[in-house]
Coordinates of C-alpha atoms in Angstrom, one line a residue:
M1 CA 33.8 -102.3 85.0
I2 CA 30.9 -102.3 87.4
I3 CA 28.8 -99.6 85.3
I4 CA 28.7 -102.0 82.2
L5 CA 27.6 -104.8 84.3
L6 CA 24.7 -102.4 85.7
V7 CA 23.9 -101.5 82.3
C8 CA 23.5 -105.0 81.2
V9 CA 21.4 -106.0 84.2
L10 CA 19.2 -102.9 83.6
F11 CA 18.5 -103.8 79.9
L12 CA 17.5 -107.4 80.9
S13 CA 15.1 -105.8 83.7
F14 CA 13.5 -103.5 81.0
S15 CA 13.1 -106.0 78.6
F16 CA 10.8 -108.2 80.9
L17 CA 9.0 -105.2 82.4
N18 CA 7.7 -104.7 79.0
L19 CA 6.0 -108.0 78.9
F20 CA 4.1 -106.5 82.0
L21 CA 3.3 -102.8 81.0
S22 CA -0.2 -102.1 79.5
S23 CA 0.1 -100.8 75.8
Y24 CA -0.3 -97.1 76.1
S25 CA 0.3 -94.1 73.5
N26 CA 3.8 -93.2 75.2
I27 CA 5.4 -96.9 75.7
N28 CA 7.5 -96.1 72.7
K29 CA 8.9 -92.9 73.7
I30 CA 9.3 -94.1 77.3
N31 CA 11.3 -97.1 76.1
S32 CA 13.2 -95.0 73.5
F33 CA 14.2 -92.7 76.3
F34 CA 15.4 -95.3 78.7
S35 CA 17.2 -97.2 75.8
F36 CA 19.0 -93.9 75.0
L37 CA 19.9 -93.2 78.8
L38 CA 21.4 -96.8 79.3
S39 CA 23.1 -96.8 76.1
A40 CA 24.8 -93.2 76.7
A41 CA 26.1 -94.5 80.4
G42 CA 27.6 -97.3 78.8
L43 CA 29.2 -95.2 76.3
F44 CA 30.5 -93.0 79.0
A45 CA 32.1 -96.0 80.7
C46 CA 33.6 -97.3 77.6
A47 CA 35.2 -94.0 76.6
A48 CA 36.7 -93.7 80.2
G49 CA 37.9 -97.5 79.9
L50 CA 39.7 -96.7 76.6
I51 CA 41.3 -93.4 78.1
S52 CA 42.2 -95.0 81.1
Q53 CA 43.4 -98.6 81.3
G54 CA 42.8 -99.1 84.9
S55 CA 39.2 -100.1 84.1
F56 CA 40.5 -103.2 82.5
L57 CA 41.7 -104.4 86.1
P58 CA 39.9 -107.2 87.6
F59 CA 36.9 -107.3 89.7
K60 CA 37.5 -107.8 93.6
S61 CA 34.5 -110.4 93.5
Q62 CA 36.0 -113.7 92.2
F63 CA 32.6 -115.0 91.1
I64 CA 32.3 -112.1 88.4
N65 CA 35.9 -112.8 87.3
N66 CA 35.1 -116.6 86.8
Y67 CA 32.5 -115.8 84.2
F68 CA 32.9 -112.2 82.8
Y69 CA 36.1 -110.1 81.9
F70 CA 37.0 -106.6 80.1
D71 CA 39.8 -106.1 78.1
Y72 CA 40.9 -103.8 75.1
L73 CA 39.0 -105.8 72.5
S74 CA 35.5 -106.1 74.5
H75 CA 36.0 -102.2 75.3
F76 CA 36.5 -101.4 71.7
F77 CA 33.4 -103.5 70.5
L78 CA 31.3 -102.1 73.2
L79 CA 32.0 -98.5 72.4
I80 CA 30.9 -99.5 68.9
F81 CA 27.7 -101.0 70.4
Y82 CA 26.8 -98.1 72.4
I83 CA 27.3 -95.5 69.9
S84 CA 25.1 -97.5 67.6
L85 CA 22.1 -98.2 70.3
S86 CA 22.1 -94.7 71.6
A87 CA 21.3 -93.6 68.0
V88 CA 19.1 -96.4 67.1
S89 CA 17.1 -95.9 70.5
L90 CA 16.5 -92.0 70.1
Y91 CA 15.7 -92.8 66.2
S92 CA 13.1 -95.5 67.1
A93 CA 11.1 -92.9 69.0
G94 CA 10.2 -91.2 65.8
Y95 CA 10.3 -94.2 63.6
L96 CA 7.8 -96.2 65.3
K97 CA 5.4 -93.4 66.0
K98 CA 3.1 -94.3 63.0
T99 CA 2.9 -98.0 64.9
E100 CA 1.5 -96.5 67.9
G101 CA -2.0 -97.3 68.3
K102 CA -2.4 -99.9 65.7
K103 CA -0.4 -102.6 67.4
S104 CA 1.1 -103.2 70.7
L105 CA 4.8 -102.5 70.8
N106 CA 5.6 -104.1 74.3
F107 CA 6.6 -107.6 72.3
F108 CA 9.1 -105.2 70.0
W109 CA 10.7 -103.5 72.9
F110 CA 10.8 -106.9 75.0
N111 CA 13.2 -108.2 72.2
F112 CA 15.0 -104.7 71.6
Y113 CA 16.1 -104.8 75.0
L114 CA 17.0 -108.5 75.0
L115 CA 18.8 -108.2 71.9
A116 CA 20.7 -105.0 73.4
F117 CA 21.4 -107.3 76.8
S118 CA 22.7 -110.6 75.0
M119 CA 25.1 -108.6 72.7
Q120 CA 26.9 -106.8 75.7
A121 CA 26.8 -109.9 77.7
A122 CA 28.2 -111.7 74.8
L123 CA 31.3 -109.3 74.5
I124 CA 32.2 -109.4 77.9
S125 CA 31.8 -113.5 78.4
K126 CA 34.5 -115.6 79.7
N127 CA 32.9 -118.8 79.8
S128 CA 32.1 -120.7 76.5
V129 CA 28.7 -121.9 77.9
L130 CA 27.7 -118.5 78.8
F131 CA 29.0 -116.9 75.4
I132 CA 26.9 -119.7 73.6
L133 CA 23.9 -118.9 75.6
F134 CA 24.1 -115.2 75.0
W135 CA 25.0 -115.6 71.4
E136 CA 21.6 -117.6 70.9
L137 CA 19.5 -115.2 72.9
M138 CA 20.9 -112.6 70.2
A139 CA 19.7 -114.7 67.3
F140 CA 16.4 -115.4 68.9
S141 CA 15.6 -111.8 69.9
S142 CA 17.0 -110.6 66.4
F143 CA 14.8 -113.2 64.7
F144 CA 11.7 -111.7 66.3
L145 CA 12.7 -108.3 65.7
V146 CA 13.2 -109.4 62.0
M147 CA 9.6 -110.9 61.9
T148 CA 8.1 -107.7 63.0
D149 CA 5.9 -107.6 59.8
F150 CA 5.4 -111.3 60.0
H151 CA 2.0 -111.2 58.2
K152 CA 4.3 -110.4 54.8
K153 CA 5.4 -113.6 53.0
E154 CA 8.8 -112.1 52.0
V155 CA 9.0 -111.3 56.0
R156 CA 8.3 -115.0 56.8
K157 CA 10.8 -116.4 54.2
A158 CA 13.8 -113.8 55.3
G159 CA 13.2 -115.0 59.1
F160 CA 13.5 -118.6 58.0
I161 CA 16.6 -118.2 56.1
Y162 CA 18.1 -115.8 59.1
M163 CA 17.1 -118.6 61.6
C164 CA 18.4 -121.3 59.6
A165 CA 22.1 -119.5 59.3
N166 CA 21.9 -118.8 62.9
G167 CA 21.1 -122.3 63.9
A168 CA 24.2 -123.8 61.7
G169 CA 26.4 -121.3 62.9
A170 CA 25.4 -122.2 66.5
L171 CA 26.2 -125.6 65.9
I172 CA 29.6 -125.1 64.3
L173 CA 30.8 -123.1 67.2
I174 CA 29.8 -125.4 69.8
A175 CA 31.8 -128.1 68.2
A176 CA 34.7 -125.6 68.0
F177 CA 34.5 -124.4 71.5
S178 CA 34.6 -128.3 72.7
L179 CA 38.0 -128.1 71.4
Y180 CA 39.4 -125.1 73.1
S181 CA 37.7 -124.9 76.6
D182 CA 39.3 -126.1 79.8
S183 CA 37.1 -128.1 82.1
Y184 CA 35.6 -125.1 83.6
Y185 CA 34.6 -124.2 80.0
N186 CA 36.6 -121.4 80.1
F187 CA 38.4 -120.2 76.5
S188 CA 42.0 -121.6 76.2
V189 CA 44.7 -122.6 73.8
S190 CA 43.6 -125.5 71.8
S191 CA 45.7 -128.5 70.7
Y192 CA 44.0 -128.4 67.3
P193 CA 44.4 -124.8 66.4
S194 CA 43.7 -125.3 62.5
A195 CA 40.5 -126.9 63.1
V196 CA 39.2 -124.5 65.5
F197 CA 40.3 -121.5 63.3
F198 CA 38.5 -123.0 60.3
M199 CA 35.4 -123.8 62.3
T200 CA 35.0 -120.7 64.1
L201 CA 35.7 -118.9 60.7
I202 CA 32.7 -120.6 59.5
G203 CA 30.6 -120.3 62.5
F204 CA 31.3 -116.7 63.3
G205 CA 31.2 -115.9 59.2
L206 CA 27.5 -116.9 59.3
K207 CA 26.9 -114.0 61.6
A208 CA 29.5 -111.4 59.9
G209 CA 28.0 -112.1 56.5
F210 CA 30.9 -112.6 54.1
I211 CA 30.7 -114.4 51.0
P212 CA 29.7 -117.0 50.6
L213 CA 28.0 -117.1 54.0
H214 CA 26.0 -114.0 53.6
I215 CA 22.8 -115.5 52.1
W216 CA 20.7 -114.0 55.2
L217 CA 21.8 -110.4 54.9
P218 CA 19.8 -109.5 51.5
E219 CA 16.8 -111.1 53.0
A220 CA 16.9 -110.0 56.6
H221 CA 17.7 -106.3 56.0
P222 CA 15.0 -105.5 53.8
A223 CA 12.5 -107.5 55.7
A224 CA 13.4 -106.0 59.5
P225 CA 12.2 -102.5 60.4
G226 CA 14.8 -99.4 59.5
N227 CA 15.8 -99.2 63.2
I228 CA 16.7 -102.9 63.5
S229 CA 18.3 -102.8 60.1
A230 CA 20.6 -99.9 61.2
L231 CA 21.5 -101.9 64.6
M232 CA 22.1 -105.1 62.7
S233 CA 24.4 -103.7 60.0
G234 CA 26.2 -101.2 62.4
M235 CA 26.8 -103.7 65.4
M236 CA 25.5 -107.0 65.0
I237 CA 27.2 -108.4 61.9
K238 CA 30.4 -107.0 63.6
M239 CA 29.8 -109.5 66.5
G240 CA 31.1 -112.1 63.9
I241 CA 34.1 -110.4 63.3
Y242 CA 34.6 -109.9 67.1
G243 CA 34.5 -113.9 67.4
I244 CA 36.9 -114.2 64.8
L245 CA 39.3 -111.6 66.6
R246 CA 38.8 -113.1 69.9
T247 CA 39.6 -116.7 68.1
L248 CA 42.8 -115.3 67.1
S249 CA 43.6 -113.8 70.2
L250 CA 43.7 -117.3 71.8
L251 CA 45.2 -119.2 68.9
S252 CA 48.9 -118.6 68.8
P253 CA 51.2 -118.7 66.8
W254 CA 49.1 -117.7 63.7
K255 CA 49.6 -119.7 60.4
E256 CA 50.0 -118.0 56.9
S257 CA 47.2 -120.4 55.5
W258 CA 44.9 -118.6 57.9
G259 CA 46.0 -115.2 56.5
W260 CA 45.6 -115.9 52.9
T261 CA 42.2 -117.8 53.8
I262 CA 40.7 -114.4 55.4
L263 CA 42.5 -112.1 52.7
I264 CA 40.7 -114.5 49.8
L265 CA 37.4 -114.6 51.5
G266 CA 37.8 -110.7 52.1
S267 CA 38.6 -109.9 48.4
L268 CA 35.8 -112.2 47.2
S269 CA 33.2 -110.2 49.6
A270 CA 34.5 -106.8 48.8
V271 CA 34.5 -107.3 45.0
L272 CA 31.3 -109.6 44.6
G273 CA 29.5 -107.7 47.3
I274 CA 29.6 -104.4 45.7
I275 CA 29.2 -105.9 42.0
F276 CA 25.7 -107.6 43.2
S277 CA 24.8 -104.4 45.1
L278 CA 24.8 -102.7 41.5
G279 CA 22.2 -104.9 40.1
Q280 CA 19.9 -104.3 43.0
K281 CA 16.3 -102.4 42.6
E282 CA 15.6 -101.6 46.4
L283 CA 17.5 -99.4 48.8
K284 CA 17.8 -101.7 51.8
K285 CA 18.7 -104.7 49.8
F286 CA 21.5 -102.5 48.1
L287 CA 22.7 -101.3 51.7
A288 CA 22.6 -105.1 52.7
Y289 CA 25.1 -105.8 50.0
S290 CA 27.2 -102.9 50.8
S291 CA 27.6 -104.4 54.2
V292 CA 28.9 -107.5 52.7
E293 CA 31.5 -105.5 50.7
N294 CA 32.7 -103.5 53.7
I295 CA 32.9 -106.7 55.8
G296 CA 35.2 -108.1 53.0
I297 CA 37.4 -104.8 53.4
I298 CA 37.7 -105.4 57.2
L299 CA 38.8 -108.9 56.2
I300 CA 41.4 -107.8 53.7
A301 CA 43.0 -105.7 56.5
L302 CA 42.7 -108.6 58.9
G303 CA 44.4 -111.0 56.5
L304 CA 47.1 -108.5 55.9
A305 CA 47.6 -108.5 59.4
I306 CA 48.3 -112.1 59.9
L307 CA 50.4 -112.5 56.7
L308 CA 52.7 -109.8 57.8
N309 CA 53.0 -111.3 61.5
C310 CA 53.5 -114.7 59.9
N311 CA 56.7 -113.0 57.8
G312 CA 58.0 -111.1 60.9
Y313 CA 56.8 -107.7 59.9
Y314 CA 55.0 -107.1 63.4
E315 CA 55.1 -103.3 63.3
L316 CA 53.1 -103.3 59.9
S317 CA 51.0 -106.3 61.0
V318 CA 49.9 -104.1 64.1
I319 CA 49.0 -101.1 61.8
A320 CA 47.0 -103.5 59.5
L321 CA 45.2 -105.1 62.8
F322 CA 44.3 -101.0 63.7
A323 CA 43.3 -100.7 60.1
S324 CA 40.5 -103.5 60.4
L325 CA 39.6 -102.3 63.4
F326 CA 39.1 -98.6 62.3
H327 CA 37.1 -99.5 59.5
I328 CA 35.0 -101.6 61.8
F329 CA 34.4 -98.3 63.8
N330 CA 33.8 -96.3 60.7
H331 CA 31.5 -98.6 58.9
S332 CA 29.4 -98.7 62.2
I333 CA 29.0 -95.0 61.7
F334 CA 28.2 -94.3 58.1
K335 CA 26.1 -97.7 57.6
N336 CA 23.9 -96.5 60.7
L337 CA 23.5 -93.4 58.8
L338 CA 22.5 -94.9 55.6
F339 CA 20.1 -97.3 57.0
M340 CA 18.4 -94.7 59.1
S341 CA 18.2 -92.4 56.2
A342 CA 16.4 -95.4 54.4
G343 CA 14.1 -95.9 56.9
A344 CA 13.2 -92.2 56.8
I345 CA 12.4 -92.5 53.1
A346 CA 10.4 -95.8 53.6
Q347 CA 8.4 -93.8 56.4
S348 CA 7.6 -90.8 54.1
A349 CA 7.2 -92.7 50.4
S350 CA 6.2 -96.1 51.6
T351 CA 8.7 -97.6 48.9
L352 CA 12.2 -98.3 48.7
I353 CA 12.3 -99.2 45.2
F354 CA 14.5 -96.8 42.9
E355 CA 12.3 -96.9 39.9
E356 CA 9.6 -95.6 42.1
L357 CA 11.7 -92.7 43.6
G358 CA 13.2 -89.6 42.3
G359 CA 13.4 -85.9 43.2
L360 CA 13.4 -86.3 46.8
S361 CA 15.9 -83.7 47.3
K362 CA 13.1 -81.2 47.0
K363 CA 10.9 -82.8 49.3
M364 CA 13.5 -84.3 52.0
P365 CA 16.5 -81.7 51.8
Y366 CA 17.7 -82.7 55.2
T367 CA 17.5 -86.4 54.6
A368 CA 19.4 -85.9 51.2
F369 CA 22.0 -84.1 52.9
L370 CA 22.5 -86.6 55.4
F371 CA 22.3 -89.5 53.1
F372 CA 24.9 -87.7 50.9
I373 CA 27.5 -87.7 53.6
G374 CA 26.7 -91.4 54.5
A375 CA 27.3 -92.4 50.7
S376 CA 30.3 -90.4 50.4
A377 CA 31.6 -92.1 53.4
A378 CA 30.9 -95.5 52.1
S379 CA 32.2 -94.6 48.7
G380 CA 35.7 -94.0 50.2
L381 CA 35.8 -90.3 49.2
P382 CA 38.4 -88.0 50.9
L383 CA 37.1 -85.7 53.7
F384 CA 34.9 -88.5 55.1
N385 CA 35.6 -91.6 57.6
G386 CA 35.3 -94.3 55.0
F387 CA 38.3 -93.1 53.3
A388 CA 40.5 -93.1 56.7
G389 CA 40.1 -96.4 57.4
E390 CA 41.0 -97.6 53.5
F391 CA 44.0 -95.4 53.9
L392 CA 45.6 -97.2 56.3
I393 CA 45.3 -100.3 54.3
Y394 CA 46.7 -98.6 51.4
Y395 CA 49.3 -97.6 53.5
V396 CA 50.2 -101.0 54.9
S397 CA 49.8 -102.6 51.4
F398 CA 52.3 -100.1 49.7
S399 CA 54.8 -100.1 52.4
S400 CA 55.0 -104.0 52.1
I401 CA 54.6 -104.4 48.6
G402 CA 58.4 -104.3 47.8
F403 CA 59.0 -107.3 50.5
K404 CA 60.3 -110.5 49.3
S405 CA 56.8 -112.1 50.2
G406 CA 54.8 -109.2 49.3
T407 CA 52.4 -111.0 46.9
F408 CA 49.7 -110.4 49.1
S409 CA 49.9 -106.8 49.3
V410 CA 49.6 -106.7 45.6
F411 CA 46.4 -108.7 46.0
A412 CA 45.0 -106.5 48.5
V413 CA 45.7 -103.2 46.7
L414 CA 43.8 -104.5 43.4
S415 CA 40.9 -105.9 45.6
V416 CA 40.7 -102.6 47.6
S417 CA 41.3 -100.3 44.3
L418 CA 38.4 -102.2 42.5
T419 CA 35.9 -102.2 45.2
G420 CA 36.4 -98.8 46.0
A421 CA 36.0 -97.7 42.2
L422 CA 32.7 -99.8 41.9
A423 CA 31.5 -98.6 45.4
L424 CA 31.7 -95.1 44.0
A425 CA 29.8 -95.9 41.0
S426 CA 27.0 -97.7 42.9
F427 CA 26.6 -94.9 45.4
A428 CA 26.3 -92.3 42.6
K429 CA 23.7 -94.5 41.2
I430 CA 21.6 -94.6 44.1
F431 CA 21.8 -91.0 45.1
S432 CA 21.1 -90.0 41.7
A433 CA 18.1 -92.2 41.4
L434 CA 16.7 -91.4 44.8
F435 CA 17.1 -87.5 45.2
H436 CA 17.9 -86.1 41.7
G437 CA 15.6 -85.4 38.8
G438 CA 11.9 -85.0 39.3
L439 CA 8.8 -86.9 41.2
K440 CA 8.2 -90.2 39.8
N441 CA 5.1 -90.8 41.6
E442 CA 2.3 -88.0 42.1
N443 CA 1.6 -89.6 45.4
H444 CA 4.9 -88.3 46.6
S445 CA 4.3 -84.7 46.5
D446 CA 3.5 -84.4 50.3
I447 CA 6.4 -86.2 51.5
K448 CA 8.9 -84.5 54.1
D449 CA 11.6 -84.9 56.1
P450 CA 11.2 -87.0 59.6
S451 CA 10.9 -86.0 62.7
L452 CA 13.9 -84.3 65.1
Y453 CA 13.7 -87.9 66.8
M454 CA 14.8 -89.3 63.9
L455 CA 17.0 -86.4 62.4
L456 CA 19.0 -85.9 65.6
P457 CA 20.6 -89.2 65.7
M458 CA 21.2 -89.1 61.8
G459 CA 22.8 -85.5 62.1
F460 CA 24.9 -87.0 65.0
L461 CA 26.2 -90.0 63.0
A462 CA 27.0 -87.4 60.0
F463 CA 28.9 -85.2 62.4
M464 CA 31.0 -88.3 63.7
S465 CA 31.8 -89.3 59.8
L466 CA 32.6 -85.8 59.1
L467 CA 34.8 -85.5 62.1
A468 CA 36.5 -88.9 61.7
G469 CA 37.2 -88.1 58.1
L470 CA 38.7 -84.4 58.6
I471 CA 40.7 -85.4 61.6
P472 CA 41.5 -89.0 61.3
Y473 CA 44.2 -88.9 63.8
L474 CA 42.1 -88.0 66.7
P475 CA 39.7 -91.0 66.7
F476 CA 42.7 -93.1 65.7
K477 CA 45.0 -92.1 68.6
L478 CA 41.9 -92.0 71.1
L479 CA 40.9 -95.7 70.1
F480 CA 44.3 -97.5 70.0
S481 CA 46.9 -95.2 72.0
S482 CA 45.6 -97.4 74.8
F483 CA 46.3 -100.6 73.1
N484 CA 50.1 -101.0 73.3
F485 CA 52.1 -98.0 74.6
A486 CA 55.4 -99.5 73.4
F487 CA 54.3 -99.5 70.1
T488 CA 52.9 -96.1 69.8
Q489 CA 56.7 -95.0 70.3
S490 CA 57.8 -97.0 67.3
S491 CA 58.8 -95.6 63.8
Q492 CA 55.9 -97.2 62.1
W493 CA 53.3 -95.5 64.2
I494 CA 55.0 -92.2 64.1
S495 CA 54.7 -92.6 60.4
V496 CA 51.1 -93.4 60.1
S497 CA 50.4 -90.7 62.5
K498 CA 52.3 -88.1 60.5
Y499 CA 50.6 -89.1 57.4
L500 CA 47.0 -88.9 59.0
L501 CA 48.0 -85.3 60.2
M502 CA 49.1 -84.5 56.6
T503 CA 45.8 -85.4 55.4
T504 CA 44.0 -83.3 57.9
C505 CA 46.2 -80.4 56.5
S506 CA 45.4 -81.2 53.0
Y507 CA 41.8 -81.4 53.8
C508 CA 42.1 -77.8 55.2
A509 CA 43.9 -76.3 52.2
L510 CA 41.2 -78.1 49.8
I511 CA 38.4 -76.7 51.9
M512 CA 40.1 -73.1 51.7
F513 CA 40.6 -73.5 47.9
F514 CA 36.6 -74.2 47.4
L515 CA 35.5 -71.7 49.7
A516 CA 37.6 -69.2 47.7
F517 CA 36.3 -70.4 44.7
Y518 CA 32.7 -70.3 45.7
Y519 CA 33.4 -66.4 46.9
M520 CA 34.6 -65.5 43.7
R521 CA 31.9 -67.5 41.6
K522 CA 29.3 -65.4 43.9
R523 CA 31.0 -62.0 43.2
I524 CA 31.1 -62.6 39.3
S525 CA 27.4 -64.0 39.5
K526 CA 26.4 -60.6 41.2
E527 CA 28.0 -58.5 38.5
N528 CA 26.4 -60.7 35.5
E529 CA 22.7 -61.0 35.5
T530 CA 21.8 -64.7 35.6
K531 CA 18.5 -66.1 34.2
E532 CA 17.2 -69.7 35.3
G533 CA 15.1 -71.7 33.3
I534 CA 14.2 -75.4 32.3
T535 CA 16.7 -77.6 30.7
W536 CA 16.2 -77.9 26.9
D537 CA 13.7 -80.8 26.3
C538 CA 13.6 -81.2 22.7
G539 CA 10.2 -80.0 22.2
Y540 CA 8.4 -82.2 24.9
G541 CA 6.9 -79.9 27.6
T542 CA 6.3 -83.3 29.6
S543 CA 7.3 -86.6 30.0
L544 CA 6.2 -89.9 31.7
P545 CA 8.3 -91.2 34.7
S546 CA 8.9 -94.2 32.6
A547 CA 10.5 -92.1 30.0
K548 CA 13.2 -90.8 32.5
Y549 CA 16.6 -92.3 33.2
S550 CA 16.2 -95.0 35.9
A551 CA 18.8 -96.6 38.4
A552 CA 19.1 -99.5 36.0
S553 CA 20.2 -97.8 33.0
F554 CA 22.6 -95.5 35.2
S555 CA 24.6 -98.7 36.1
Q556 CA 23.7 -101.0 33.0
P557 CA 27.1 -100.6 31.2
I558 CA 29.1 -101.7 34.5
T559 CA 26.8 -104.6 35.4
E560 CA 26.7 -106.0 32.0
F561 CA 30.8 -105.9 31.8
F562 CA 30.8 -107.7 35.5
S563 CA 27.9 -110.0 34.6
F564 CA 28.5 -113.9 34.4
D565 CA 26.3 -116.5 33.1
G566 CA 23.3 -117.4 36.0
Q567 CA 23.9 -114.1 37.7
R568 CA 21.3 -112.0 35.6
S569 CA 18.0 -113.3 34.4
R570 CA 16.3 -111.5 31.3
S571 CA 12.9 -111.3 29.7
Y572 CA 13.0 -109.9 26.0
P573 CA 10.0 -108.9 24.2
K574 CA 8.4 -110.4 21.3
I575 CA 7.5 -107.9 18.7
L576 CA 5.5 -109.8 15.9
E577 CA 3.2 -107.0 14.5
Y578 CA 4.4 -104.2 12.2
F579 CA 3.0 -101.6 14.4
P580 CA 3.1 -102.9 18.1
K581 CA 1.1 -101.4 21.0
S582 CA 3.4 -102.2 23.8
A583 CA 6.6 -104.0 24.8
F584 CA 8.2 -104.9 27.7
Y585 CA 11.8 -105.9 29.0
S586 CA 12.5 -107.0 32.6
G587 CA 16.1 -107.6 33.7
N588 CA 16.8 -109.0 37.2
T589 CA 19.9 -109.8 39.4
R590 CA 19.8 -113.3 40.8
A591 CA 20.8 -114.3 44.1
V592 CA 23.5 -116.7 42.7
F593 CA 24.8 -118.5 45.8
Y594 CA 21.4 -118.9 47.1
E595 CA 19.5 -120.0 43.9
L596 CA 22.7 -122.4 43.0
F597 CA 24.1 -123.7 45.9
Y598 CA 22.0 -123.3 49.1
A599 CA 18.4 -123.9 47.5
P600 CA 19.4 -127.0 46.1
A601 CA 21.3 -128.2 48.8
A602 CA 17.9 -127.3 51.4
K603 CA 16.0 -129.7 49.0
K604 CA 18.2 -132.6 49.2
I605 CA 18.4 -132.2 53.1
K606 CA 14.6 -132.0 53.1
K607 CA 14.4 -135.0 51.2
A608 CA 16.7 -136.8 53.3
A609 CA 15.0 -135.7 56.5
S610 CA 11.6 -137.0 55.2
R611 CA 13.0 -140.5 55.1
L612 CA 13.7 -140.1 58.8
S613 CA 10.1 -139.0 59.6
F614 CA 9.1 -142.4 61.3
I615 CA 11.2 -141.4 64.5
Q616 CA 8.8 -139.0 65.1
S617 CA 6.0 -141.7 66.0
G618 CA 3.7 -139.4 68.4
Q619 CA 4.1 -141.9 71.2
L620 CA 5.6 -140.8 74.4
R621 CA 7.4 -144.0 75.2
F622 CA 9.5 -143.8 72.3
Y623 CA 10.5 -140.3 73.0
I624 CA 11.7 -141.4 76.6
L625 CA 13.7 -144.3 75.0
Y626 CA 15.4 -141.8 72.9
I627 CA 16.4 -139.8 75.8
F628 CA 17.4 -142.8 77.9
L629 CA 19.4 -143.9 75.0
T630 CA 21.1 -140.4 74.4
L631 CA 21.9 -140.2 78.2
A632 CA 23.4 -143.7 78.2
A633 CA 25.7 -142.8 75.0
L634 CA 26.7 -139.6 76.8
L635 CA 28.1 -141.5 79.9
I636 CA 29.9 -144.3 78.1
W637 CA 31.8 -141.5 75.6
K638 CA 32.3 -139.8 78.9
I639 CA 34.1 -142.9 80.7

């Protein structure tokens, strides 16, 4: 589609234009405005493309057709990308306002536009060399955005881990592409399907961030600015899922071992991701682990699709695939909303540590309400879009649980059920810690809701979350009816559509019941005088913030139950006096995979690399010799 290509070119042009513009006060709003307009144009083009399959037709230009192509999958992910980008663009106008005048934002917007361009270009690339080029461009531009506050030590550490993960993933993808690219470097069917599958699963998995390839997410998300964290979680990690889906579309037939691998990895990511999130003390790190959990749910649905396909249940397999795609769409909506809410809190309170926050609903009522919608969706509660995607997974699992080879369905149901229960507990914890109770910091007495530039995109995402939750049939039909017309006439599709319509009717009845209950309560309260007062405080008029319930104490029973050796570190007080003046206890959730596996491995690699330092002699003649020997080896290998 010519509009999408034009939007790509304009994003690239505006990127380099920022390098030559002078830094003045309105540069932030101008860039936000243009980014919003471009993403809105792309969103319109994608929506039209999904409704009318005519936009999937090839271009008249053979040159463009050789390097780029548009199909349903690329349109679907472009739609998600433009929704995320349009919201983040408008949000950035308010979020970066405090930075204006303090430092130049030209380099930030240069990388922002470059990231937007590279993600779009990667989604429509037909050529493996171009794909890797855009993939690496996406990695470098996002790296510089993560490193915006590079003067902080923790940000530099996060940037280093993020770059290492991206570099390792790119090397594995290059090796995989060499196995299934033709002489023109276009993607084609491979002679080594299993090798290609597992290599791309690791390479793209390092971008998607499922366990155990998730180590960069809990580091990069807290380090990045709030608007970039939203874009990374809302769309960029979905690029890894896109890569896996694109690989599966080229490898046929699928193998049952692939399905079990994805299902097990998804279950581990979903369950462990939400367990690790329960022990976090900082909001953005908590949301990062929540993203790991949701990527796991997406993989569970994808694993079900492969296993059902291998066992001959093709209709249920397609519904499972739709469930995976639907949850990708839903997650991009509510996780964008949650990270934007976190950015609004950080901008006002200057901290995201749970123990330093509390009572924010009195000072930031709009943010609290919007965060509640996002948290409810992430918890998988009915009425919100997070439940709609998980409902399809439950439908597929229970429909296939009685089959002869239905063990995987039982496994999927148990994983998603446990994850949903823990997600509800974790979001109940953070919402109560952030917004309930009294203020824990006297410096937070003057905080307030953010500007309209930030509230409007947050409100738009909250509306979409409610709409997709209350009427799940509508987005489901719009997103997937153009995928396969023959399948949309099948009995399974009709059955799913009927259940989705029934959920809407049930929601309407539930809402009517609560409205009637609220009306009756108001009438009764008018007849009876109601007195308001403070909660009985056992004779204590005031209490210190440290004496109040904390987020850690809220989740302590669950974290203790699911903790294992090496996961938590504790420091107990040593009380030696009869009347001690003070005693302190501290507990911390460790990054298990990083500390026990990746950090020791990195030390061994560093030690081994130091033994090869003689290669870097500093003499030009040796470097020229290395180039010559490399070229000679490649020529001999090619012959």
